[in-house]
Coordinates of N, CA and C in Angstrom, one line a residue:
M1 N 0.7 34.5 17.2 CA 0.9 35.8 17.7 C 0.0 36.8 16.9
R2 N -0.2 36.5 15.6 CA -0.9 37.4 14.8 C -2.4 37.4 15.1
Q3 N -2.9 36.4 15.7 CA -4.3 36.3 15.9 C -4.8 37.2 17.0
V4 N -3.9 37.5 18.0 CA -4.3 38.4 19.1 C -3.9 39.9 18.9
L5 N -3.1 40.1 17.8 CA -2.7 41.5 17.5 C -3.6 42.1 16.5
P6 N -3.7 43.4 16.5 CA -4.5 44.1 15.4 C -3.9 43.7 14.0
Q7 N -4.8 43.8 13.0 CA -4.4 43.4 11.7 C -3.4 44.3 11.1
D8 N -3.3 45.6 11.5 CA -2.4 46.5 10.9 C -1.0 46.5 11.6
S9 N -0.9 45.7 12.6 CA 0.4 45.6 13.3 C 1.4 44.7 12.7
R10 N 2.7 44.9 13.0 CA 3.7 44.0 12.4 C 4.5 43.4 13.5
V11 N 5.0 42.2 13.2 CA 5.8 41.4 14.2 C 7.2 41.4 13.6
T12 N 8.2 41.9 14.3 CA 9.6 41.9 13.8 C 10.2 40.5 14.0
G13 N 11.3 40.3 13.3 CA 12.0 39.0 13.3 C 12.5 38.8 14.7
G14 N 13.0 39.9 15.4 CA 13.5 39.7 16.8 C 12.4 39.2 17.7
A15 N 11.2 39.7 17.6 CA 10.1 39.3 18.4 C 9.8 37.8 18.2
K16 N 9.8 37.4 16.9 CA 9.5 36.0 16.6 C 10.6 35.1 17.2
E17 N 11.9 35.5 17.1 CA 13.0 34.8 17.6 C 12.9 34.7 19.1
T18 N 12.5 35.8 19.8 CA 12.4 35.8 21.3 C 11.3 34.8 21.7
M19 N 10.2 34.8 21.0 CA 9.1 33.9 21.3 C 9.5 32.4 21.1
D20 N 10.2 32.2 20.0 CA 10.7 30.8 19.8 C 11.6 30.4 20.9
Q21 N 12.5 31.3 21.4 CA 13.4 30.9 22.5 C 12.6 30.7 23.8
C22 N 11.6 31.5 24.0 CA 10.7 31.3 25.2 C 10.0 29.9 25.2
I23 N 9.5 29.6 24.0 CA 8.8 28.3 23.8 C 9.8 27.1 24.1
V24 N 11.0 27.2 23.6 CA 12.0 26.2 23.7 C 12.3 26.0 25.2
Q25 N 12.5 27.1 25.9 CA 12.9 27.1 27.3 C 11.7 26.5 28.2
F26 N 10.5 26.9 27.8 CA 9.3 26.4 28.5 C 9.2 24.9 28.3
S27 N 9.3 24.5 27.1 CA 9.2 23.1 26.8 C 10.2 22.3 27.5
T28 N 11.4 22.8 27.6 CA 12.5 22.1 28.2 C 12.2 22.0 29.7
A29 N 11.7 23.1 30.3 CA 11.4 23.0 31.8 C 10.3 22.0 32.0
L30 N 9.3 22.0 31.2 CA 8.1 21.1 31.3 C 8.5 19.7 31.2
V31 N 9.3 19.4 30.2 CA 9.8 18.0 30.0 C 10.7 17.6 31.2
R32 N 11.5 18.5 31.7 CA 12.4 18.2 32.8 C 11.5 17.8 34.0
A33 N 10.4 18.6 34.3 CA 9.5 18.3 35.4 C 8.8 17.0 35.2
A34 N 8.4 16.7 34.0 CA 7.7 15.4 33.7 C 8.7 14.2 33.8
T35 N 9.9 14.5 33.4 CA 10.9 13.4 33.6 C 11.2 13.0 35.0
Q36 N 11.2 14.0 35.9 CA 11.3 13.8 37.3 C 10.2 12.9 37.8
E37 N 9.0 13.1 37.3 CA 7.8 12.3 37.7 C 8.0 10.8 37.2
C38 N 8.5 10.7 36.0 CA 8.8 9.4 35.4 C 9.9 8.6 36.3
R39 N 10.9 9.3 36.6 CA 12.0 8.7 37.4 C 11.5 8.3 38.8
R40 N 10.6 9.1 39.4 CA 10.0 8.7 40.6 C 9.3 7.3 40.5
D41 N 8.6 7.1 39.4 CA 7.9 5.9 39.1 C 8.7 4.8 38.4
R42 N 10.0 5.2 38.2 CA 10.9 4.3 37.5 C 10.4 3.8 36.1
R43 N 10.0 4.9 35.3 CA 9.5 4.6 34.0 C 10.4 5.4 33.0
L44 N 10.4 5.0 31.8 CA 11.2 5.7 30.7 C 10.4 6.5 29.8
T45 N 9.1 6.3 29.8 CA 8.2 7.0 28.8 C 7.4 8.1 29.5
I46 N 7.5 9.3 28.9 CA 6.7 10.4 29.5 C 5.3 10.3 28.9
T47 N 4.3 10.4 29.7 CA 2.9 10.4 29.3 C 2.3 11.7 29.4
A48 N 1.1 11.9 28.9 CA 0.4 13.2 29.1 C 0.1 13.5 30.5
D49 N -0.2 12.5 31.3 CA -0.4 12.7 32.8 C 0.9 13.2 33.4
D50 N 2.0 12.8 33.0 CA 3.3 13.3 33.5 C 3.5 14.8 33.2
L51 N 3.1 15.2 32.0 CA 3.1 16.6 31.6 C 2.2 17.4 32.5
I52 N 1.0 16.9 32.8 CA 0.1 17.7 33.6 C 0.7 17.8 35.0
V53 N 1.3 16.8 35.6 CA 2.0 16.9 36.9 C 3.1 17.9 36.8
G54 N 3.8 17.9 35.6 CA 4.9 18.9 35.4 C 4.4 20.3 35.5
F55 N 3.2 20.5 34.9 CA 2.6 21.9 35.0 C 2.4 22.2 36.5
A56 N 1.9 21.3 37.3 CA 1.6 21.6 38.7 C 3.0 21.8 39.4
N57 N 4.0 21.1 39.1 CA 5.3 21.2 39.7 C 5.9 22.6 39.3
L58 N 5.6 23.1 38.2 CA 6.2 24.4 37.8 C 5.4 25.6 38.3
G59 N 4.3 25.3 39.1 CA 3.5 26.4 39.6 C 2.4 26.8 38.7
L60 N 2.1 26.1 37.7 CA 1.0 26.4 36.8 C -0.2 25.6 37.1
A61 N -0.7 25.7 38.4 CA -1.8 24.9 38.9 C -3.1 25.3 38.2
D62 N -3.2 26.5 37.7 CA -4.4 26.9 37.1 C -4.7 26.1 35.8
Y63 N -3.7 25.5 35.2 CA -3.9 24.8 34.0 C -4.1 23.3 34.2
V64 N -3.9 22.8 35.4 CA -3.9 21.4 35.7 C -5.4 20.9 35.5
Q65 N -6.4 21.5 36.1 CA -7.7 21.0 36.0 C -8.3 21.1 34.6
P66 N -8.1 22.2 33.8 CA -8.7 22.2 32.5 C -8.0 21.1 31.6
M67 N -6.7 21.0 31.8 CA -5.9 20.0 31.0 C -6.3 18.6 31.3
S68 N -6.6 18.3 32.6 CA -7.0 17.0 33.0 C -8.4 16.6 32.4
V69 N -9.3 17.6 32.4 CA -10.6 17.4 31.8 C -10.5 17.2 30.3
Y70 N -9.7 18.0 29.7 CA -9.5 17.8 28.2 C -8.9 16.5 27.9
L71 N -7.9 16.0 28.7 CA -7.3 14.7 28.4 C -8.3 13.6 28.6
R72 N -9.1 13.7 29.7 CA -10.1 12.7 29.9 C -11.1 12.6 28.7
L73 N -11.6 13.8 28.3 CA -12.5 13.8 27.2 C -11.9 13.3 25.9
Y74 N -10.6 13.7 25.7 CA -9.9 13.2 24.5 C -9.8 11.7 24.5
R75 N -9.4 11.1 25.6 CA -9.3 9.6 25.7 C -10.7 9.0 25.5
E76 N -11.7 9.5 26.0 CA -13.1 9.0 25.8 C -13.4 9.0 24.3
T77 N -13.1 10.1 23.7 CA -13.4 10.3 22.2 C -12.7 9.3 21.4
V78 N -11.4 9.1 21.7 CA -10.6 8.2 20.9 C -11.1 6.8 21.1
N79 N -11.4 6.4 22.4 CA -11.9 5.1 22.6 C -13.2 4.8 21.9
N80 N -14.1 5.8 21.9 CA -15.4 5.7 21.2 C -15.2 5.6 19.7
Q81 N -14.3 6.3 19.1 CA -14.0 6.3 17.7 C -13.4 4.9 17.3
Q82 N -12.6 4.4 18.1 CA -12.0 3.1 17.8 C -13.0 2.0 17.9
Q83 N -14.0 2.1 18.8 CA -15.0 1.1 18.9 C -16.0 1.3 17.7
A84 N -16.3 2.5 17.3 CA -17.2 2.7 16.2 C -16.6 2.4 14.9
V85 N -15.3 2.5 14.7 CA -14.7 2.3 13.4 C -14.4 0.8 13.2
A86 N -14.4 0.0 14.2 CA -14.1 -1.4 14.0 C -15.1 -2.0 13.1
P87 N -14.6 -2.7 12.0 CA -15.6 -3.3 11.1 C -16.2 -4.5 11.7
P88 N -17.4 -4.9 11.2 CA -18.0 -6.1 11.8 C -17.2 -7.3 11.4
S89 N -17.3 -8.3 12.2 CA -16.6 -9.5 11.9 C -17.2 -10.2 10.7
P90 N -16.4 -10.8 9.8 CA -17.0 -11.5 8.7 C -17.8 -12.7 9.1
T91 N -18.9 -12.9 8.4 CA -19.7 -14.0 8.6 C -19.8 -14.9 7.4
V92 N -19.8 -16.2 7.6 CA -19.9 -17.1 6.5 C -21.2 -17.8 6.6
Q93 N -22.0 -17.7 5.5 CA -23.3 -18.3 5.5 C -23.2 -19.7 4.9
R94 N -23.8 -20.7 5.5 CA -23.7 -22.1 5.0 C -24.6 -22.2 3.9
G95 N -24.1 -23.0 2.9 CA -25.0 -23.3 1.8 C -24.9 -22.3 0.6
T96 N -24.3 -21.2 0.8 CA -24.2 -20.2 -0.2 C -22.7 -20.1 -0.6
T97 N -22.4 -20.9 -1.6 CA -21.0 -20.8 -2.1 C -21.1 -20.4 -3.6
T98 N -20.1 -19.6 -3.9 CA -20.1 -19.1 -5.3 C -18.8 -19.7 -5.9
A99 N -18.9 -20.4 -7.0 CA -17.8 -21.0 -7.6 C -17.0 -20.0 -8.3
V100 N -15.7 -20.1 -8.2 CA -14.8 -19.2 -9.0 C -14.7 -19.7 -10.4
P101 N -15.0 -18.8 -11.4 CA -14.9 -19.3 -12.8 C -13.5 -19.7 -13.2
P102 N -13.4 -20.7 -14.0 CA -12.1 -21.2 -14.4 C -11.5 -20.1 -15.3
P103 N -10.1 -20.1 -15.4 CA -9.5 -19.2 -16.2 C -9.7 -19.5 -17.7
P104 N -9.6 -18.5 -18.6 CA -9.8 -18.7 -20.0 C -8.7 -19.7 -20.5
P105 N -9.1 -20.5 -21.5 CA -8.1 -21.5 -22.0 C -6.8 -20.9 -22.6
N106 N -6.9 -19.7 -23.1 CA -5.7 -19.1 -23.8 C -4.8 -18.3 -22.8
L107 N -5.2 -18.4 -21.5 CA -4.4 -17.7 -20.5 C -3.2 -18.5 -20.1
T108 N -2.0 -18.0 -20.2 CA -0.8 -18.7 -19.8 C -0.1 -17.9 -18.7
L109 N 0.2 -18.5 -17.6 CA 0.8 -17.8 -16.5 C 2.3 -18.3 -16.5
Q110 N 3.2 -17.3 -16.4 CA 4.6 -17.6 -16.3 C 5.1 -17.3 -14.9
L111 N 5.5 -18.3 -14.2 CA 6.1 -18.2 -12.9 C 7.6 -18.2 -13.0
G112 N 8.2 -17.2 -12.5 CA 9.7 -17.2 -12.5 C 10.2 -16.6 -13.7
L113 N 11.5 -16.7 -14.0 CA 12.1 -16.1 -15.1 C 11.8 -16.9 -16.4
P114 N 11.8 -16.3 -17.5 CA 11.6 -17.1 -18.8 C 12.7 -18.0 -19.0
S115 N 12.3 -19.1 -19.6 CA 13.4 -20.1 -19.9 C 14.2 -19.7 -21.1
V116 N 15.4 -19.5 -20.9 CA 16.4 -19.0 -21.9 C 17.5 -20.0 -22.0
P117 N 17.9 -20.5 -23.2 CA 19.0 -21.4 -23.3 C 20.3 -20.8 -22.7
D118 N 21.2 -21.6 -22.3 CA 22.4 -21.1 -21.7 C 23.2 -20.4 -22.8
V119 N 23.5 -19.1 -22.6 CA 24.1 -18.3 -23.6 C 25.4 -18.7 -24.0
T120 N 26.1 -19.5 -23.2 CA 27.4 -20.0 -23.5 C 27.3 -21.1 -24.6
E121 N 26.2 -21.7 -24.8 CA 26.0 -22.7 -25.8 C 25.5 -22.2 -27.1
L122 N 25.2 -20.9 -27.2 CA 24.6 -20.3 -28.4 C 25.7 -20.0 -29.4
A123 N 25.4 -19.9 -30.6 CA 26.3 -19.5 -31.7 C 26.7 -18.1 -31.5
R124 N 27.8 -17.7 -32.0 CA 28.4 -16.4 -31.8 C 27.4 -15.2 -32.3
D125 N 26.7 -15.4 -33.3 CA 25.8 -14.3 -33.8 C 24.4 -14.5 -33.6
T126 N 24.0 -15.3 -32.6 CA 22.6 -15.6 -32.3 C 21.9 -14.4 -31.7
D127 N 20.7 -14.2 -32.2 CA 19.9 -13.0 -31.7 C 19.3 -13.4 -30.3
V128 N 20.0 -13.0 -29.3 CA 19.7 -13.4 -27.9 C 18.4 -12.6 -27.5
Y129 N 18.2 -11.4 -28.0 CA 17.0 -10.6 -27.7 C 15.8 -11.4 -28.1
A130 N 15.8 -11.9 -29.3 CA 14.6 -12.7 -29.8 C 14.4 -13.9 -29.0
L131 N 15.4 -14.6 -28.5 CA 15.3 -15.7 -27.6 C 14.6 -15.3 -26.3
W132 N 15.1 -14.3 -25.7 CA 14.6 -13.9 -24.4 C 13.1 -13.5 -24.5
H133 N 12.7 -12.8 -25.5 CA 11.3 -12.3 -25.6 C 10.4 -13.3 -26.3
G134 N 10.9 -14.4 -26.6 CA 10.1 -15.5 -27.2 C 9.7 -15.2 -28.7
A135 N 10.4 -14.3 -29.3 CA 10.2 -14.0 -30.7 C 10.6 -15.2 -31.6
A136 N 10.0 -15.2 -32.8 CA 10.3 -16.2 -33.7 C 11.8 -16.0 -34.2
P137 N 12.4 -17.1 -34.6 CA 13.8 -17.0 -35.1 C 13.8 -16.0 -36.3
A138 N 15.0 -15.5 -36.5 CA 15.2 -14.6 -37.6 C 14.8 -15.3 -39.0
A139 N 14.4 -14.5 -40.0 CA 14.1 -15.1 -41.3 C 15.2 -15.9 -41.9
G140 N 14.8 -17.1 -42.4 CA 15.8 -17.9 -43.0 C 16.4 -18.9 -42.0
S141 N 16.1 -18.8 -40.7 CA 16.7 -19.6 -39.7 C 15.7 -20.8 -39.4
T142 N 16.2 -21.9 -39.0 CA 15.4 -23.0 -38.7 C 15.2 -23.3 -37.2
S143 N 16.1 -22.8 -36.4 CA 15.9 -23.0 -34.9 C 16.4 -21.8 -34.2
A144 N 16.1 -21.8 -32.9 CA 16.4 -20.6 -32.1 C 17.9 -20.5 -31.9
S145 N 18.6 -21.6 -32.0 CA 20.1 -21.5 -31.8 C 20.8 -21.3 -33.1
S146 N 20.1 -21.0 -34.2 CA 20.8 -20.8 -35.5 C 21.3 -19.4 -35.5
V147 N 22.2 -19.2 -36.5 CA 22.9 -17.9 -36.6 C 22.0 -16.9 -37.2
A148 N 21.9 -15.7 -36.6 CA 21.2 -14.6 -37.2 C 22.2 -13.5 -37.5
P149 N 22.3 -13.1 -38.7 CA 23.4 -12.1 -39.0 C 23.1 -10.8 -38.3
M150 N 24.1 -10.2 -37.9 CA 24.0 -8.9 -37.2 C 24.4 -7.8 -38.2
P151 N 23.9 -6.6 -38.2 CA 24.3 -5.6 -39.1 C 25.7 -5.2 -38.8
P152 N 26.4 -4.8 -39.8 CA 27.8 -4.3 -39.6 C 27.8 -3.0 -38.8
P153 N 28.9 -2.9 -38.0 CA 28.9 -1.7 -37.1 C 29.1 -0.4 -38.0
A154 N 28.6 0.7 -37.6 CA 28.7 1.9 -38.4 C 30.1 2.5 -38.2
A155 N 30.6 3.1 -39.3 CA 32.0 3.7 -39.2 C 31.9 4.9 -38.4
D156 N 33.0 5.2 -37.7 CA 33.1 6.3 -36.8 C 33.1 7.6 -37.6
G157 N 32.3 8.6 -37.2 CA 32.3 9.8 -37.8 C 31.2 9.9 -38.9
D158 N 30.7 8.8 -39.4 CA 29.7 8.8 -40.4 C 28.3 9.0 -39.8
E159 N 28.1 8.9 -38.5 CA 26.8 8.9 -37.9 C 26.2 10.4 -38.0
D160 N 27.1 11.4 -37.9 CA 26.6 12.7 -37.9 C 26.2 13.3 -39.2
E161 N 26.6 12.7 -40.3 CA 26.3 13.2 -41.6 C 25.0 12.9 -42.1

């Protein structure tokens, strides 16, 4: 609305609301007319052509020809763009193969979850975090299932001091 009005003019909220209501009513009438065309053809989907027929049925014949031309040109443009955008099909040339280099010898791939011993078989004070992340056993231990001492729990109330 502001494009056709002078720049120093104002549009009230009531005018905006009235225009919104008019647009909703017009859209409803147009869709209703297009739906009648679909029912005549026993279809469930409203197409752009149905909307153009709806314009004609509502007595807006002046818009039918320009909209038909626009729709035809739009479809031609979309079809041309889809044909132009399509990438060329891949071609394989015989005799030209490139070998994939082997992975470096120090590369280890881990598929799936890391292997962790059954936690029910571990000693009571085992450092499970070190086992999960593959860390070396705690100092003074000889195996992953050996006992690693845990620090004593802090006394309540001493943490704030």
